[in-house]
Amino acid sequence: MLKNRSLIDPNDFTREEFREIFDLGHQIIADPAKYSKSCEGKILATLFYEPSTRTRLSFETAMLRLGGQVIGFSEAASSSTAKGESIADTLRTVECYADIAAMRHPKEGAPRLASHYIHMPLINAGDGGHQHPTQTLTDILTIERLRGSVENKTYGFCGDLKFGRTVHSLVKFLSNYEGVRFIFISPEELRVPEYIREEVVRKKGIPFQEVDQMEPYMGELDFLYMTRVQRERFFNEEDYIRLKDRFILDKAKMAYARPDTYILHPLPRVNEISTEVDDDPRAQYFQQAKNGMYVRMALILKLLGIY
Amino acid sequence: MLEITSIEKGIVIDHITAGYGIQVFNYLNLDKADYNVALICNAYSQKMGKKDIIKINNVIDINYDFLGLIDPNATVNIIEEGKTIKKVKLEVPERVENIIRCKNPRCVTSVEHYFPHVFHLVDKEKRSYRCEYCDDIVIPYPVK
Ligand SMILES: [Zn+2]
């Protein structure tokens, strides 16, 4: 039963529970109108302690398309937290008004902490460089729509793998499935953190490689997951400028990829995927964003116990 | 060898990995004890080469989770009338609360302070722990 549960980390739900969400997601895509009044009278709170327009719009649109309503704030400066209110108190107050909440916070583990203080379902909409499980649901739904299932595939991850929480969440998730293989493509400075490498990948015996160039590995990939090298993760400008352009996907590199290798990206993109790639049918990142709305619709319906 | 008078009623923590005795001593606040206490460092041990021992001439409450965390190979002997009446076997705790703190500056524990610091055991051999909130891995007391 997913009713009244919270999604903070991909490991919070079983494979079967995720299956329920994805199946509902595919059903919504097939007939969105059927669900347009499912959440009438329900309110989603979006609590964004740091701005992320894209993710917030996706959550809010998902709720609106289900016939529900939304309240919330974006940026701590405009909220009570600027006056020193604790996360626990803010969440306990919001629980008086809303039926379900999505929370984004710059500190790692903040949604986990918040979930200990409330009874309504809470969705982690990103916590610092840590986890971003609904992006993972988006990615998985997209993979399934493109290639049927996530099993028996080689996944390439490219860019900022150290701070890229979307990568951490997706790697954790995929690690529960048969026949997956990872190729981590990044500068040495931005490799996946130890807890992902040791506790997740190595512990589950998943074959993986850590490399620092794209071309020789493109032909092996079923999916290439690109990420942005974020300026705010760096302490100095020099490092940022030196690293950000090293792993840019362009037409020339796409020539090494198979016809059935799909390119995914959590968006927003800066320049890590050249715009000349956008028209390539293998570039699926905009469709991915749309799937993100559908899978959030499915998640909201499941956590509210409506479907 | 240095002779330490054996105790009548109290606790002897033996076979502490050499070097960790002082940490156990400090954790148990034995520097403030008004009873007889002995910390013996680098005592000879046939099994371990060197070991630390703590003798406490009093019955005090001991957090066995902490002892198991710091050194699961230590042995705790409860002494009455000069004899060991009970030996406590220590285990590496699966979950510890408010013993270790998260050092990740990006962790929520660095900005909010009204809830317990919780860690979960990851690897028993390495004695590594994962922060409940941010998943950062720490090895608070490495195997020596
Ligand atoms: Zn932490």
Coordinates of C-alpha atoms and ligand atoms in Angstrom, one line a residue:
Chain A
M1 CA 0.0 0.0 0.0
L2 CA 1.4 3.3 -1.0
K3 CA -1.4 5.4 0.6
N4 CA 0.0 7.9 3.1
R5 CA 3.6 6.9 2.5
S6 CA 6.5 9.3 1.8
L7 CA 9.0 9.1 -1.0
I8 CA 12.4 10.4 0.3
D9 CA 14.9 7.9 -1.1
P10 CA 14.5 5.4 -3.9
N11 CA 15.0 2.6 -1.4
D12 CA 11.8 3.6 0.5
F13 CA 9.6 1.7 -1.9
T14 CA 9.9 -1.9 -3.2
R15 CA 10.2 -2.9 -6.8
E16 CA 6.5 -3.9 -6.8
E17 CA 5.5 -0.5 -5.4
F18 CA 7.4 1.3 -8.0
R19 CA 5.8 -1.0 -10.6
E20 CA 2.4 0.2 -9.5
I21 CA 3.5 3.8 -10.0
F22 CA 4.9 3.2 -13.4
D23 CA 1.9 1.2 -14.6
L24 CA -0.4 4.0 -13.5
G25 CA 2.0 6.5 -15.2
H26 CA 1.7 4.6 -18.5
Q27 CA -2.1 4.5 -18.1
I28 CA -2.3 8.3 -17.5
I29 CA -0.2 8.9 -20.7
A30 CA -2.7 6.7 -22.6
D31 CA -5.8 8.6 -21.3
P32 CA -5.0 11.8 -19.4
A33 CA -8.6 13.0 -19.5
K34 CA -9.7 10.1 -17.4
Y35 CA -7.7 11.5 -14.4
S36 CA -8.6 15.2 -14.8
K37 CA -10.9 15.3 -11.7
S38 CA -9.2 12.6 -9.6
C39 CA -7.8 15.1 -7.0
E40 CA -10.7 17.4 -6.7
G41 CA -10.8 19.0 -3.2
K42 CA -7.1 18.0 -2.5
I43 CA -4.3 20.4 -1.9
L44 CA -0.6 19.9 -2.7
A45 CA 1.9 22.1 -0.9
T46 CA 5.2 22.8 -2.7
L47 CA 7.8 23.8 -0.2
F48 CA 10.8 25.0 -2.1
Y49 CA 13.6 26.2 0.2
E50 CA 15.7 26.8 -2.8
P51 CA 14.4 27.8 -6.2
S52 CA 13.8 25.2 -8.9
T53 CA 11.2 26.5 -11.3
R54 CA 11.2 23.4 -13.4
T55 CA 10.6 20.9 -10.7
R56 CA 8.1 23.1 -9.0
L57 CA 6.1 23.7 -12.2
S58 CA 6.1 20.0 -12.9
F59 CA 4.7 19.2 -9.4
E60 CA 2.1 22.0 -9.6
T61 CA 1.0 21.1 -13.1
A62 CA 0.7 17.5 -12.2
M63 CA -1.7 18.4 -9.3
L64 CA -3.7 20.9 -11.5
R65 CA -4.1 18.3 -14.2
L66 CA -5.5 15.9 -11.6
G67 CA -8.1 18.6 -10.7
G68 CA -6.4 19.5 -7.4
Q69 CA -5.0 22.7 -6.1
V70 CA -1.6 24.0 -4.9
I71 CA -0.2 26.2 -2.3
G72 CA 3.5 26.8 -1.4
F73 CA 6.5 28.9 -1.3
S74 CA 9.7 29.2 -3.3
E75 CA 13.0 30.3 -1.6
A76 CA 13.5 30.4 2.1
A77 CA 13.9 34.2 2.1
S78 CA 10.2 34.7 1.4
S79 CA 9.0 32.2 4.0
S80 CA 8.9 31.8 7.8
T81 CA 12.2 30.0 7.8
A82 CA 13.9 33.3 7.2
K83 CA 12.6 34.2 10.6
G84 CA 14.3 31.1 12.1
E85 CA 11.5 28.6 12.1
S86 CA 12.6 25.0 12.2
I87 CA 11.8 22.6 9.3
A88 CA 9.8 20.5 11.8
D89 CA 7.6 23.4 12.8
T90 CA 7.1 24.6 9.2
L91 CA 6.1 21.1 8.1
R92 CA 3.7 20.6 11.0
T93 CA 2.0 23.9 10.2
V94 CA 1.7 23.1 6.5
E95 CA 0.2 19.7 7.4
C96 CA -2.8 21.6 8.9
Y97 CA -3.5 23.0 5.4
A98 CA -2.5 20.5 2.8
D99 CA -3.1 16.8 2.0
I100 CA 0.4 16.1 0.5
A101 CA 3.6 18.0 0.1
A102 CA 6.7 18.2 -2.1
M103 CA 9.8 19.6 -0.5
R104 CA 13.1 20.9 -1.9
H105 CA 15.9 21.9 0.4
P106 CA 19.5 22.8 -0.1
K107 CA 20.6 20.6 2.9
E108 CA 21.0 16.9 2.5
G109 CA 18.6 14.8 4.5
A110 CA 16.1 17.7 5.2
P111 CA 13.1 15.9 3.7
R112 CA 14.0 12.7 5.7
L113 CA 14.1 14.8 8.9
A114 CA 10.8 16.5 8.0
S115 CA 9.1 13.2 7.3
H116 CA 9.7 12.2 11.0
Y117 CA 7.5 15.0 12.1
I118 CA 4.4 14.7 10.0
H119 CA 1.7 12.2 9.0
M120 CA 0.8 13.4 5.5
P121 CA 2.7 12.0 2.5
L122 CA 5.9 13.9 1.7
I123 CA 7.8 13.8 -1.6
N124 CA 11.5 14.7 -1.7
A125 CA 11.8 17.1 -4.6
G126 CA 15.6 17.3 -4.2
D127 CA 17.9 17.7 -1.2
G128 CA 21.2 19.4 -1.9
G129 CA 23.5 17.1 -3.8
H130 CA 21.9 14.1 -2.3
Q131 CA 18.6 12.6 -3.7
H132 CA 16.0 13.5 -6.2
P133 CA 13.7 10.5 -6.5
T134 CA 10.9 11.9 -8.7
Q135 CA 13.5 12.7 -11.3
T136 CA 14.4 9.1 -11.1
L137 CA 10.8 8.1 -11.6
T138 CA 10.8 10.4 -14.6
D139 CA 13.9 8.7 -16.0
I140 CA 12.6 5.2 -15.5
L141 CA 9.2 5.9 -17.0
T142 CA 11.1 7.4 -20.0
I143 CA 13.4 4.4 -20.3
E144 CA 10.4 2.0 -20.2
R145 CA 8.6 4.0 -22.9
L146 CA 11.6 3.9 -25.1
R147 CA 13.0 0.4 -24.5
G148 CA 10.3 -1.6 -22.7
S149 CA 12.2 -2.3 -19.5
V150 CA 15.2 -1.1 -17.5
E151 CA 16.8 -4.6 -17.3
N152 CA 19.8 -5.9 -19.3
K153 CA 21.0 -2.5 -20.4
T154 CA 24.2 -0.5 -20.3
Y155 CA 23.8 3.0 -18.8
G156 CA 26.3 5.8 -19.4
F157 CA 26.4 8.7 -17.0
C158 CA 28.3 11.8 -18.0
G159 CA 29.2 15.1 -16.4
D160 CA 29.1 16.0 -12.7
L161 CA 28.7 12.6 -11.1
K162 CA 29.9 13.8 -7.7
F163 CA 27.3 16.4 -6.9
G164 CA 24.7 15.3 -9.5
R165 CA 21.9 14.0 -7.3
T166 CA 19.8 12.9 -10.3
V167 CA 22.6 10.5 -11.1
H168 CA 22.8 9.2 -7.5
S169 CA 19.1 8.5 -7.3
L170 CA 19.0 6.8 -10.7
V171 CA 22.1 4.6 -10.0
K172 CA 20.6 3.5 -6.7
F173 CA 17.4 2.7 -8.4
L174 CA 18.8 0.8 -11.4
S175 CA 21.0 -1.2 -9.0
N176 CA 18.0 -3.2 -7.9
Y177 CA 17.5 -4.6 -11.4
E178 CA 19.0 -7.6 -13.3
G179 CA 21.6 -7.2 -16.0
V180 CA 22.4 -3.6 -15.6
R181 CA 25.9 -2.2 -16.3
F182 CA 27.3 1.3 -15.6
I183 CA 29.9 3.4 -17.4
F184 CA 30.7 6.6 -15.4
I185 CA 32.1 9.2 -17.6
S186 CA 33.5 12.3 -15.7
P187 CA 36.6 14.2 -14.9
E188 CA 38.4 12.6 -12.0
E189 CA 37.4 15.5 -9.7
L190 CA 33.7 14.8 -10.3
R191 CA 33.4 11.0 -9.9
V192 CA 30.5 9.3 -8.1
P193 CA 30.7 9.6 -4.3
E194 CA 32.1 6.7 -2.3
Y195 CA 28.8 5.7 -0.8
I196 CA 27.3 5.2 -4.3
R197 CA 30.4 3.3 -5.5
E198 CA 30.8 1.1 -2.5
E199 CA 27.5 0.7 -0.8
V200 CA 25.4 0.5 -3.9
V201 CA 27.3 -0.5 -7.0
R202 CA 30.1 -2.7 -5.6
K203 CA 27.9 -4.3 -2.9
K204 CA 25.4 -5.4 -5.5
G205 CA 28.1 -6.7 -7.8
I206 CA 27.2 -4.5 -10.7
P207 CA 29.8 -4.3 -13.4
F208 CA 31.0 -0.7 -13.8
Q209 CA 33.8 1.4 -15.2
E210 CA 35.0 4.9 -14.4
V211 CA 36.4 6.7 -17.4
D212 CA 37.2 10.2 -18.5
Q213 CA 36.2 10.3 -22.2
M214 CA 33.0 9.6 -24.1
E215 CA 33.9 8.5 -27.6
P216 CA 35.3 5.0 -27.0
Y217 CA 32.3 3.9 -24.9
M218 CA 29.4 5.5 -26.9
G219 CA 28.8 2.3 -28.9
E220 CA 28.3 0.2 -25.8
L221 CA 25.5 2.4 -24.4
D222 CA 21.7 1.8 -24.4
F223 CA 21.2 5.1 -22.7
L224 CA 23.5 8.1 -22.1
Y225 CA 22.5 10.2 -19.2
M226 CA 24.0 13.7 -19.5
T227 CA 24.2 16.1 -16.5
R228 CA 25.1 19.7 -16.1
V229 CA 28.4 20.7 -14.4
Q230 CA 26.9 23.2 -12.0
R231 CA 28.7 26.5 -11.2
E232 CA 27.4 26.6 -7.6
R233 CA 29.1 23.3 -6.8
F234 CA 32.5 24.8 -7.3
F235 CA 34.5 26.8 -4.9
N236 CA 36.4 28.7 -7.5
E237 CA 35.6 29.9 -11.0
E238 CA 38.8 28.5 -12.5
D239 CA 37.9 24.9 -11.7
Y240 CA 34.5 25.5 -13.2
I241 CA 35.7 26.9 -16.4
R242 CA 38.4 24.2 -16.7
L243 CA 35.9 21.4 -16.2
K244 CA 32.5 22.4 -17.7
D245 CA 33.4 22.1 -21.4
R246 CA 35.3 18.8 -21.2
F247 CA 32.2 16.6 -21.6
I248 CA 30.0 18.2 -24.2
L249 CA 27.8 16.0 -26.4
D250 CA 27.7 17.1 -30.0
K251 CA 27.0 15.7 -33.4
A252 CA 30.5 14.4 -33.8
K253 CA 30.3 12.3 -30.6
M254 CA 26.7 11.2 -31.5
A255 CA 28.2 9.6 -34.6
Y256 CA 29.8 7.0 -32.3
A257 CA 26.4 6.0 -30.8
R258 CA 24.1 3.2 -32.0
P259 CA 20.8 4.0 -33.6
D260 CA 19.0 2.8 -30.5
T261 CA 21.1 4.7 -28.0
Y262 CA 18.9 7.3 -26.3
I263 CA 20.1 10.6 -24.8
L264 CA 18.5 11.7 -21.5
H265 CA 19.1 14.8 -19.4
P266 CA 17.3 16.0 -16.3
L267 CA 17.3 19.6 -17.6
P268 CA 18.0 22.5 -17.5
R269 CA 20.8 22.2 -19.9
V270 CA 23.5 24.8 -20.2
N271 CA 25.9 23.7 -23.0
E272 CA 26.7 20.1 -22.2
I273 CA 24.5 19.0 -25.0
S274 CA 25.0 21.0 -28.1
T275 CA 21.7 22.3 -29.6
E276 CA 22.6 20.6 -32.9
V277 CA 21.8 17.3 -31.2
D278 CA 18.2 18.4 -30.4
D279 CA 16.7 17.3 -33.7
D280 CA 18.3 13.8 -33.5
P281 CA 15.5 11.3 -32.8
R282 CA 17.7 9.8 -30.1
A283 CA 17.6 13.0 -28.1
Q284 CA 14.7 12.4 -25.7
Y285 CA 15.2 15.0 -23.0
F286 CA 12.2 17.1 -23.7
Q287 CA 9.9 14.1 -23.9
Q288 CA 11.5 13.1 -20.6
A289 CA 10.3 16.4 -19.0
K290 CA 6.8 15.6 -20.1
N291 CA 7.0 12.1 -18.7
G292 CA 8.1 13.8 -15.4
M293 CA 4.7 15.5 -15.1
Y294 CA 2.9 12.2 -15.8
V295 CA 4.8 10.2 -13.3
R296 CA 4.3 12.9 -10.6
M297 CA 0.6 12.6 -11.4
A298 CA 0.8 8.9 -10.8
L299 CA 2.8 9.3 -7.6
I300 CA 0.4 11.9 -6.1
L301 CA -2.6 9.6 -6.9
K302 CA -0.8 6.6 -5.2
L303 CA 0.3 8.5 -2.1
L304 CA -3.2 10.0 -1.6
G305 CA -4.6 6.5 -2.0
I306 CA -6.9 7.6 -4.9
Y307 CA -5.7 4.9 -7.3
Chain B
M1 CA 55.0 -5.0 35.1
L2 CA 53.0 -2.3 36.8
E3 CA 50.7 -3.8 39.5
I4 CA 47.2 -2.6 39.9
T5 CA 45.3 -3.8 42.9
S6 CA 42.4 -5.9 41.9
I7 CA 39.0 -4.5 42.7
E8 CA 36.3 -5.9 45.0
K9 CA 33.1 -4.6 43.4
G10 CA 32.9 -2.9 40.0
I11 CA 33.7 -3.3 36.4
V12 CA 36.9 -4.3 34.4
I13 CA 36.9 -3.5 30.7
D14 CA 39.7 -5.6 29.3
H15 CA 41.2 -6.3 25.8
I16 CA 40.6 -2.7 24.6
T17 CA 42.5 -2.1 21.4
A18 CA 45.7 -0.2 22.5
G19 CA 45.1 3.5 22.0
Y20 CA 41.3 3.4 22.5
G21 CA 41.4 3.1 26.3
I22 CA 41.6 6.9 26.8
Q23 CA 38.5 7.4 24.5
V24 CA 36.5 4.9 26.6
F25 CA 37.8 6.5 29.7
N26 CA 36.7 9.9 28.5
Y27 CA 33.3 8.7 27.3
L28 CA 32.5 7.2 30.6
N29 CA 33.5 10.5 32.3
L30 CA 35.9 8.6 34.5
D31 CA 38.1 11.7 34.9
K32 CA 35.4 13.0 37.2
A33 CA 35.0 9.8 39.2
D34 CA 35.2 10.1 43.0
Y35 CA 35.9 6.4 43.2
N36 CA 39.0 4.4 42.4
V37 CA 39.7 4.1 38.7
A38 CA 42.6 2.8 36.7
L39 CA 43.4 3.2 33.1
I40 CA 46.2 1.0 32.0
C41 CA 47.7 1.6 28.5
N42 CA 49.8 -0.7 26.4
A43 CA 49.5 -3.7 28.8
Y44 CA 51.1 -6.9 27.6
S45 CA 48.6 -9.3 26.0
Q46 CA 49.4 -12.7 24.6
K47 CA 46.6 -12.5 22.0
M48 CA 46.9 -8.8 21.1
G49 CA 50.4 -7.8 21.8
K50 CA 49.3 -4.6 23.4
K51 CA 46.0 -3.7 25.0
D52 CA 44.4 -1.2 27.2
I53 CA 42.5 -2.0 30.4
I54 CA 40.1 0.1 32.5
K55 CA 39.3 -0.9 36.1
I56 CA 36.4 0.8 37.8
N57 CA 36.0 0.3 41.5
N58 CA 32.2 1.1 41.4
V59 CA 29.1 -0.2 39.6
I60 CA 28.2 2.3 36.9
D61 CA 25.9 2.3 34.0
I62 CA 27.7 1.6 30.7
N63 CA 26.4 2.2 27.2
Y64 CA 27.3 -1.1 25.6
D65 CA 26.4 0.4 22.2
F66 CA 29.2 2.9 22.6
L67 CA 31.7 0.3 23.8
G68 CA 30.7 -2.0 20.8
L69 CA 31.1 0.9 18.5
I70 CA 34.5 1.9 19.8
D71 CA 35.9 -1.6 20.2
P72 CA 33.7 -4.7 19.8
N73 CA 36.6 -6.9 20.9
A74 CA 36.8 -5.5 24.4
T75 CA 35.4 -7.6 27.2
V76 CA 33.5 -6.3 30.1
N77 CA 33.7 -8.2 33.4
I78 CA 31.3 -7.4 36.2
I79 CA 33.1 -8.0 39.5
E80 CA 31.6 -8.8 42.9
E81 CA 33.5 -9.8 46.0
G82 CA 36.7 -9.8 43.9
K83 CA 35.3 -12.4 41.5
T84 CA 34.0 -12.0 37.9
I85 CA 30.3 -12.8 38.1
K86 CA 29.4 -11.8 34.6
K87 CA 31.1 -11.3 31.3
V88 CA 29.4 -9.1 28.7
K89 CA 30.0 -9.8 25.1
L90 CA 30.0 -6.7 23.0
E91 CA 28.6 -6.3 19.5
V92 CA 29.0 -3.8 16.8
P93 CA 25.7 -1.9 17.1
E94 CA 23.4 -1.8 14.1
R95 CA 22.2 1.7 14.9
V96 CA 23.6 4.4 17.2
E97 CA 21.9 7.5 18.4
N98 CA 23.7 10.6 19.6
I99 CA 27.1 9.0 19.9
I100 CA 28.7 10.1 16.6
R101 CA 27.9 13.3 14.8
C102 CA 27.7 13.9 11.1
K103 CA 30.6 15.9 9.7
N104 CA 29.1 16.6 6.3
P105 CA 28.7 20.4 6.1
R106 CA 25.9 19.9 3.6
C107 CA 23.9 17.7 6.0
V108 CA 20.7 19.0 7.6
T109 CA 22.2 18.1 11.0
S110 CA 24.6 21.0 10.5
V111 CA 21.8 23.6 10.6
E112 CA 18.9 22.1 12.7
H113 CA 19.6 20.9 16.2
Y114 CA 16.5 19.5 17.8
F115 CA 16.6 15.8 16.8
P116 CA 18.9 12.9 17.4
H117 CA 22.0 12.2 15.3
V118 CA 21.4 8.7 14.0
F119 CA 23.8 6.4 12.2
H120 CA 23.3 2.9 10.7
L121 CA 25.9 0.2 10.3
V122 CA 27.1 -0.3 6.8
D123 CA 30.0 -2.7 7.0
K124 CA 30.7 -4.7 10.1
E125 CA 34.3 -5.5 9.2
K126 CA 35.2 -1.9 8.4
R127 CA 32.9 -0.6 11.1
S128 CA 31.6 2.0 8.8
Y129 CA 28.3 3.9 9.5
R130 CA 25.9 5.8 7.3
C131 CA 24.2 9.1 8.4
E132 CA 20.4 8.6 8.6
Y133 CA 19.9 11.9 6.9
C134 CA 22.5 12.5 4.3
D135 CA 23.9 9.0 3.8
D136 CA 27.5 10.2 4.4
I137 CA 29.7 7.3 5.4
V138 CA 32.0 7.6 8.5
I139 CA 34.4 5.2 10.2
P140 CA 34.4 6.7 13.7
Y141 CA 36.7 4.1 15.2
P142 CA 38.8 2.4 12.6
V143 CA 40.0 -1.2 13.2
K144 CA 43.6 -0.9 14.2
Ligands
ZN1 ZN 24.6 13.6 7.7

